[in-house]
């Protein structure tokens, strides 16, 4: 199978690099500047599971993309989805499967509307990774899992081929018969985490130390209620695991959205918090606080754009 990995950032670079390391036919669709860096330095992974240097990754840009791929691994930020779809559209053929590793659920509708629902898989990944100043991919934790599945729970020949390709490639690949449930559970976890840690600008352990450990729990409960109202109540095991994670003393866990805010970067406010709130059918005190957390992040976005515009005109 021909695999097209859209982007070679922390997530796409890690999983695409591992697939290439395992001998899969992988091409990275990247912007010209990233293509130049990768052509010169290769793609380097630094990981607890073993470092790897792909000295000559197969690269393409949107302008030179030709021919359909069998599997498109999509790992862009949710706010870059429109431009990403435009860039890889020439690689979508009649038998192409698209596996998005994007937070939230709104991207499923957008991808289905453009390319057809039969081409879209559900997916999520569990990994903490970042790009170093030198452009290497630093894997920061002991998780590196992709969960994927047919959105309607079907087992097709194309899905079986994708599962075989992803399996045994140096990371954990799990096929799910209920991928929508898995995606909703991840969504409400990161939404509760983002709401609490961004609002307080602190990690979970800091909230606990400040006597505010119930804040993250309450926001998660509001998110879980929204999921339940939409037909995806989180399972008991997920709820118990999340409660432990959100109340652990000394924990340094914080949402990646907080790291983006601290570095002055763009954030997925609308896709993670805003879209979830739009699906809410009833308000509670915690839902109201979730709206405050969303407003807090949106205010950051507005300030960031204002200051960026001021810099351009100074």
Tab-separated table of C-alpha atoms in Angstrom:
chain	number	residue	atom	x	y	z
A	1	UNK	CA	0.000	0.000	0.000
A	2	UNK	CA	1.160	3.521	-0.821
A	3	UNK	CA	0.962	5.744	2.244
A	4	UNK	CA	0.824	9.527	2.066
A	5	UNK	CA	1.527	11.246	5.385
A	6	UNK	CA	0.223	14.803	5.348
A	7	UNK	CA	2.804	16.813	7.268
A	8	UNK	CA	5.999	15.747	8.973
A	9	UNK	CA	5.551	17.484	12.297
A	10	UNK	CA	5.657	15.803	15.674
A	11	UNK	CA	2.742	13.397	15.108
A	12	UNK	CA	2.910	12.774	11.369
A	13	UNK	CA	6.676	12.635	11.429
A	14	UNK	CA	6.729	10.126	14.272
A	15	UNK	CA	4.164	7.657	12.943
A	16	UNK	CA	5.175	8.144	9.311
A	17	UNK	CA	8.816	7.716	10.275
A	18	UNK	CA	8.081	4.487	12.124
A	19	UNK	CA	6.110	3.182	9.133
A	20	UNK	CA	9.035	3.995	6.835
A	21	UNK	CA	11.449	2.383	9.299
A	22	UNK	CA	9.344	-0.788	9.080
A	23	UNK	CA	9.691	-0.824	5.309
A	24	UNK	CA	6.331	0.630	4.336
A	25	UNK	CA	6.035	2.761	1.187
A	26	UNK	CA	5.682	6.196	2.800
A	27	UNK	CA	5.753	9.652	1.237
A	28	UNK	CA	5.516	12.842	3.286
A	29	UNK	CA	3.491	15.735	1.876
A	30	UNK	CA	5.157	18.832	3.301
A	31	UNK	CA	5.522	22.541	2.705
A	32	UNK	CA	8.576	23.658	0.681
A	33	UNK	CA	10.505	24.919	3.713
A	34	UNK	CA	10.062	21.647	5.620
A	35	UNK	CA	10.910	19.712	2.455
A	36	UNK	CA	14.230	21.539	2.183
A	37	UNK	CA	15.120	20.800	5.820
A	38	UNK	CA	14.189	17.123	5.533
A	39	UNK	CA	16.043	16.713	2.251
A	40	UNK	CA	19.160	18.152	3.854
A	41	UNK	CA	19.021	16.596	7.328
A	42	UNK	CA	16.642	13.644	7.018
A	43	UNK	CA	13.898	12.820	9.483
A	44	UNK	CA	15.176	12.086	12.974
A	45	UNK	CA	13.158	10.457	15.777
A	46	UNK	CA	14.337	10.579	19.404
A	47	UNK	CA	12.280	8.160	21.474
A	48	UNK	CA	12.314	5.933	24.574
A	49	UNK	CA	11.489	3.133	22.139
A	50	UNK	CA	14.619	3.730	20.109
A	51	UNK	CA	15.996	6.545	17.999
A	52	UNK	CA	15.841	6.411	14.218
A	53	UNK	CA	17.288	8.532	11.429
A	54	UNK	CA	15.556	8.302	8.078
A	55	UNK	CA	18.288	9.855	5.972
A	56	UNK	CA	16.365	10.075	2.693
A	57	UNK	CA	12.612	10.318	3.350
A	58	UNK	CA	10.362	10.309	0.306
A	59	UNK	CA	9.011	13.844	0.034
A	60	UNK	CA	6.507	15.709	-2.085
A	61	UNK	CA	4.845	19.096	-2.065
A	62	UNK	CA	1.301	19.999	-3.054
A	63	UNK	CA	2.543	21.352	-6.385
A	64	UNK	CA	4.254	18.094	-7.349
A	65	UNK	CA	1.806	15.587	-5.860
A	66	UNK	CA	0.725	13.005	-8.426
A	67	UNK	CA	-1.212	9.754	-8.357
A	68	UNK	CA	-3.556	8.269	-5.755
A	69	UNK	CA	-2.464	6.932	-2.376
A	70	UNK	CA	-3.966	3.866	-0.768
A	71	UNK	CA	-3.891	5.352	2.735
A	72	UNK	CA	-3.627	9.023	3.676
A	73	UNK	CA	-2.502	9.625	7.242
A	74	UNK	CA	-3.723	13.084	8.201
A	75	UNK	CA	-2.159	14.644	11.296
A	76	UNK	CA	-2.655	18.380	10.841
A	77	UNK	CA	-4.062	20.722	13.454
A	78	UNK	CA	-7.848	20.999	13.237
A	79	UNK	CA	-7.672	24.659	12.201
A	80	UNK	CA	-5.506	23.708	9.187
A	81	UNK	CA	-7.981	21.153	7.839
A	82	UNK	CA	-9.254	23.189	4.869
A	83	UNK	CA	-5.781	23.924	3.529
A	84	UNK	CA	-4.699	20.329	4.187
A	85	UNK	CA	-7.656	18.936	2.223
A	86	UNK	CA	-6.799	21.182	-0.707
A	87	UNK	CA	-3.176	20.025	-0.635
A	88	UNK	CA	-3.796	16.264	-0.672
A	89	UNK	CA	-6.953	16.193	-2.828
A	90	UNK	CA	-5.032	15.041	-5.958
A	91	UNK	CA	-3.941	11.914	-4.047
A	92	UNK	CA	-7.513	10.797	-3.309
A	93	UNK	CA	-8.564	8.038	-5.693
A	94	UNK	CA	-11.589	5.709	-5.796
A	95	UNK	CA	-10.014	3.234	-3.321
A	96	UNK	CA	-8.185	5.700	-1.064
A	97	UNK	CA	-8.764	5.586	2.694
A	98	UNK	CA	-8.178	8.705	4.791
A	99	UNK	CA	-7.196	8.218	8.434
A	100	UNK	CA	-7.357	11.527	10.333
A	101	UNK	CA	-5.586	11.867	13.690
A	102	UNK	CA	-7.335	15.136	14.582
A	103	UNK	CA	-8.965	16.234	17.825
A	104	UNK	CA	-12.725	16.642	18.078
A	105	UNK	CA	-15.364	15.368	15.658
A	106	UNK	CA	-16.142	18.233	13.256
A	107	UNK	CA	-13.408	17.142	10.839
A	108	UNK	CA	-15.282	13.918	10.070
A	109	UNK	CA	-18.173	15.869	8.525
A	110	UNK	CA	-15.810	18.135	6.575
A	111	UNK	CA	-13.771	15.240	5.168
A	112	UNK	CA	-16.893	13.218	4.333
A	113	UNK	CA	-18.503	16.161	2.533
A	114	UNK	CA	-15.443	16.705	0.362
A	115	UNK	CA	-14.246	13.156	-0.376
A	116	UNK	CA	-17.191	10.866	0.458
A	117	UNK	CA	-18.007	9.172	3.758
A	118	UNK	CA	-16.913	5.759	2.443
A	119	UNK	CA	-13.291	6.980	2.274
A	120	UNK	CA	-13.066	8.302	5.846
A	121	UNK	CA	-11.908	6.242	8.804
A	122	UNK	CA	-12.197	7.281	12.420
A	123	UNK	CA	-8.942	7.608	14.275
A	124	UNK	CA	-7.036	9.020	17.189
A	125	UNK	CA	-3.530	8.825	18.535
A	126	UNK	CA	-2.024	8.787	22.000
A	127	UNK	CA	1.433	10.303	22.035
A	128	UNK	CA	3.299	13.255	23.493
A	129	UNK	CA	5.824	14.546	20.984
A	130	UNK	CA	7.300	17.831	19.839
A	131	UNK	CA	9.733	19.214	17.308
A	132	UNK	CA	13.110	20.258	18.668
A	133	UNK	CA	14.820	23.479	17.635
A	134	UNK	CA	16.845	21.391	15.158
A	135	UNK	CA	13.695	19.898	13.603
A	136	UNK	CA	13.981	16.433	15.140
A	137	UNK	CA	10.922	14.672	16.577
A	138	UNK	CA	11.239	14.223	20.337
A	139	UNK	CA	8.929	11.532	21.740
A	140	UNK	CA	8.270	12.535	25.349
A	141	UNK	CA	6.318	9.685	26.952
A	142	UNK	CA	5.813	5.929	26.861
A	143	UNK	CA	2.675	5.994	24.694
A	144	UNK	CA	2.693	5.765	20.915
A	145	UNK	CA	-0.636	4.343	19.828
A	146	UNK	CA	-2.955	4.804	16.869
A	147	UNK	CA	-6.550	3.643	17.280
A	148	UNK	CA	-8.570	3.394	14.082
A	149	UNK	CA	-11.731	1.876	12.685
A	150	UNK	CA	-14.631	2.115	10.303
A	151	UNK	CA	-17.017	4.827	11.471
A	152	UNK	CA	-19.984	2.466	11.094
A	153	UNK	CA	-18.218	-0.520	12.644
A	154	UNK	CA	-17.857	-2.457	9.391
A	155	UNK	CA	-14.906	-4.740	8.542
A	156	UNK	CA	-13.970	-4.232	4.902
A	157	UNK	CA	-11.115	-5.581	2.809
A	158	UNK	CA	-9.603	-2.090	2.578
A	159	UNK	CA	-9.738	-1.710	6.361
A	160	UNK	CA	-8.107	-5.129	6.819
A	161	UNK	CA	-5.294	-4.057	4.490
A	162	UNK	CA	-4.821	-0.824	6.447
A	163	UNK	CA	-4.748	-2.764	9.714
A	164	UNK	CA	-2.055	-5.073	8.354
A	165	UNK	CA	0.001	-2.105	7.198
A	166	UNK	CA	-0.218	-0.296	10.553
A	167	UNK	CA	0.438	-3.408	12.604
A	168	UNK	CA	4.018	-4.358	13.434
A	169	UNK	CA	5.368	-0.953	12.474
A	170	UNK	CA	7.103	-0.056	15.721
A	171	UNK	CA	4.138	1.504	17.498
A	172	UNK	CA	0.869	0.261	18.977
A	173	UNK	CA	-1.930	0.011	16.415
A	174	UNK	CA	-5.404	-0.891	17.682
A	175	UNK	CA	-8.387	-1.520	15.456
A	176	UNK	CA	-11.660	-0.521	17.110
A	177	UNK	CA	-15.159	-1.721	16.323
A	178	UNK	CA	-16.572	1.404	18.018
A	179	UNK	CA	-14.227	4.175	16.941
A	180	UNK	CA	-16.782	6.971	17.396
A	181	UNK	CA	-17.004	6.095	21.080
A	182	UNK	CA	-13.220	6.111	21.357
A	183	UNK	CA	-13.010	9.497	19.654
A	184	UNK	CA	-15.664	11.018	21.910
A	185	UNK	CA	-13.912	9.702	25.009
A	186	UNK	CA	-10.604	11.229	23.996
A	187	UNK	CA	-12.361	14.467	23.051
A	188	UNK	CA	-14.035	14.978	26.407
A	189	UNK	CA	-10.823	14.142	28.261
A	190	UNK	CA	-8.754	16.715	26.411
A	191	UNK	CA	-11.582	19.275	26.569
A	192	UNK	CA	-11.853	18.968	30.339
A	193	UNK	CA	-8.087	19.050	30.688
A	194	UNK	CA	-7.749	22.046	28.359
A	195	UNK	CA	-10.565	23.906	30.054
A	196	UNK	CA	-9.010	23.544	33.511
A	197	UNK	CA	-5.309	23.946	32.738
A	198	UNK	CA	-5.751	26.821	30.283
A	199	UNK	CA	-8.156	28.679	32.552
A	200	UNK	CA	-5.774	28.400	35.504
A	201	UNK	CA	-2.536	28.439	33.430
A	202	UNK	CA	-1.231	25.538	35.503
A	203	UNK	CA	-0.727	21.773	35.436
A	204	UNK	CA	-3.046	19.336	37.195
A	205	UNK	CA	-0.696	18.893	40.161
A	206	UNK	CA	-0.641	22.665	40.640
A	207	UNK	CA	-4.442	22.757	40.764
A	208	UNK	CA	-4.441	19.973	43.340
A	209	UNK	CA	-1.808	21.767	45.434
A	210	UNK	CA	-3.930	24.928	45.318
A	211	UNK	CA	-6.954	23.076	46.666
A	212	UNK	CA	-8.709	23.333	43.303
A	213	UNK	CA	-8.579	19.702	42.291
A	214	UNK	CA	-12.341	19.608	41.804
A	215	UNK	CA	-12.088	22.146	38.976
A	216	UNK	CA	-10.747	19.720	36.374
A	217	UNK	CA	-13.146	17.017	37.569
A	218	UNK	CA	-16.137	19.315	37.303
A	219	UNK	CA	-15.237	20.431	33.802
A	220	UNK	CA	-14.733	16.830	32.739
A	221	UNK	CA	-18.157	15.935	34.162
A	222	UNK	CA	-19.685	18.744	32.085
A	223	UNK	CA	-17.968	17.375	28.972
A	224	UNK	CA	-19.116	13.844	29.802
A	225	UNK	CA	-22.709	15.059	30.138
A	226	UNK	CA	-22.512	16.590	26.659
A	227	UNK	CA	-21.158	13.321	25.250
A	228	UNK	CA	-23.960	11.388	26.930
A	229	UNK	CA	-26.595	13.751	25.527
A	230	UNK	CA	-25.176	13.073	22.066
A	231	UNK	CA	-25.393	9.310	22.473
A	232	UNK	CA	-21.830	8.578	23.586
A	233	UNK	CA	-21.739	8.234	27.371
A	234	UNK	CA	-18.161	7.518	28.479
A	235	UNK	CA	-17.500	4.032	29.775
A	236	UNK	CA	-16.915	3.441	33.473
A	237	UNK	CA	-13.270	2.473	32.966
A	238	UNK	CA	-12.598	5.674	31.015
A	239	UNK	CA	-14.311	7.792	33.680
A	240	UNK	CA	-12.366	6.178	36.524
A	241	UNK	CA	-9.044	6.480	34.688
A	242	UNK	CA	-9.747	10.123	33.870
A	243	UNK	CA	-10.721	10.976	37.436
A	244	UNK	CA	-7.445	9.551	38.686
A	245	UNK	CA	-5.452	11.468	36.077
A	246	UNK	CA	-7.195	14.761	36.873
A	247	UNK	CA	-6.680	14.550	40.631
A	248	UNK	CA	-3.154	13.171	40.926
A	249	UNK	CA	-0.989	15.187	43.339
A	250	UNK	CA	2.224	16.401	41.764
A	251	UNK	CA	1.057	15.619	38.229
A	252	UNK	CA	2.682	17.704	35.505
A	253	UNK	CA	-0.037	16.863	32.998
A	254	UNK	CA	-1.374	19.884	31.145
A	255	UNK	CA	-3.186	20.268	27.854
A	256	UNK	CA	-1.106	20.814	24.730
A	257	UNK	CA	-3.339	23.840	24.231
A	258	UNK	CA	-1.732	25.391	27.313
A	259	UNK	CA	1.733	24.787	25.849
A	260	UNK	CA	0.560	26.494	22.656
A	261	UNK	CA	-0.693	29.492	24.635
A	262	UNK	CA	2.554	29.739	26.571
A	263	UNK	CA	4.522	29.748	23.310
A	264	UNK	CA	2.220	32.278	21.655
A	265	UNK	CA	0.976	29.784	19.074
A	266	UNK	CA	-2.427	29.276	17.488
A	267	UNK	CA	-4.850	27.008	19.384
A	268	UNK	CA	-7.719	24.621	18.601
A	269	UNK	CA	-10.231	26.529	20.743
A	270	UNK	CA	-13.198	26.178	18.390
A	271	UNK	CA	-12.583	22.538	17.536
A	272	UNK	CA	-11.986	21.247	21.083
A	273	UNK	CA	-14.066	23.535	23.316
A	274	UNK	CA	-16.360	25.522	21.034
A	275	UNK	CA	-17.753	22.619	19.013
A	276	UNK	CA	-18.326	20.588	22.166
A	277	UNK	CA	-20.277	23.448	23.735
A	278	UNK	CA	-22.334	23.830	20.569
A	279	UNK	CA	-23.503	20.256	21.061
A	280	UNK	CA	-24.628	20.929	24.632
A	281	UNK	CA	-28.344	20.495	25.283
A	282	UNK	CA	-28.508	21.630	28.915
A	283	UNK	CA	-26.555	23.997	31.133
A	284	UNK	CA	-25.129	23.375	34.578
A	285	UNK	CA	-22.755	25.365	36.757
A	286	UNK	CA	-19.838	23.380	35.354
A	287	UNK	CA	-21.034	23.851	31.767
A	288	UNK	CA	-21.180	27.581	32.420
A	289	UNK	CA	-17.603	27.466	33.687
A	290	UNK	CA	-16.629	25.522	30.564
A	291	UNK	CA	-18.050	28.432	28.570
A	292	UNK	CA	-15.859	30.779	30.613
A	293	UNK	CA	-12.823	28.609	29.825
A	294	UNK	CA	-13.713	28.756	26.127
A	295	UNK	CA	-14.103	32.542	26.291
A	296	UNK	CA	-10.734	32.745	28.047
A	297	UNK	CA	-8.998	30.914	25.194
A	298	UNK	CA	-10.885	32.876	22.532
A	299	UNK	CA	-9.761	36.097	24.211
A	300	UNK	CA	-6.180	34.826	23.972
A	301	UNK	CA	-6.723	34.222	20.239
A	302	UNK	CA	-8.118	37.730	19.754
A	303	UNK	CA	-5.199	39.280	21.621
A	304	UNK	CA	-2.703	37.209	19.656
A	305	UNK	CA	-4.161	38.366	16.337
A	306	UNK	CA	-4.296	41.990	17.492
A	307	UNK	CA	-0.672	41.963	18.596
A	308	UNK	CA	0.410	40.173	15.427
A	309	UNK	CA	-1.329	42.822	13.310
A	310	UNK	CA	0.294	45.585	15.354
A	311	UNK	CA	3.732	44.046	14.818
A	312	UNK	CA	3.167	43.943	11.059
A	313	UNK	CA	2.331	47.647	11.012
A	314	UNK	CA	5.050	48.804	13.385
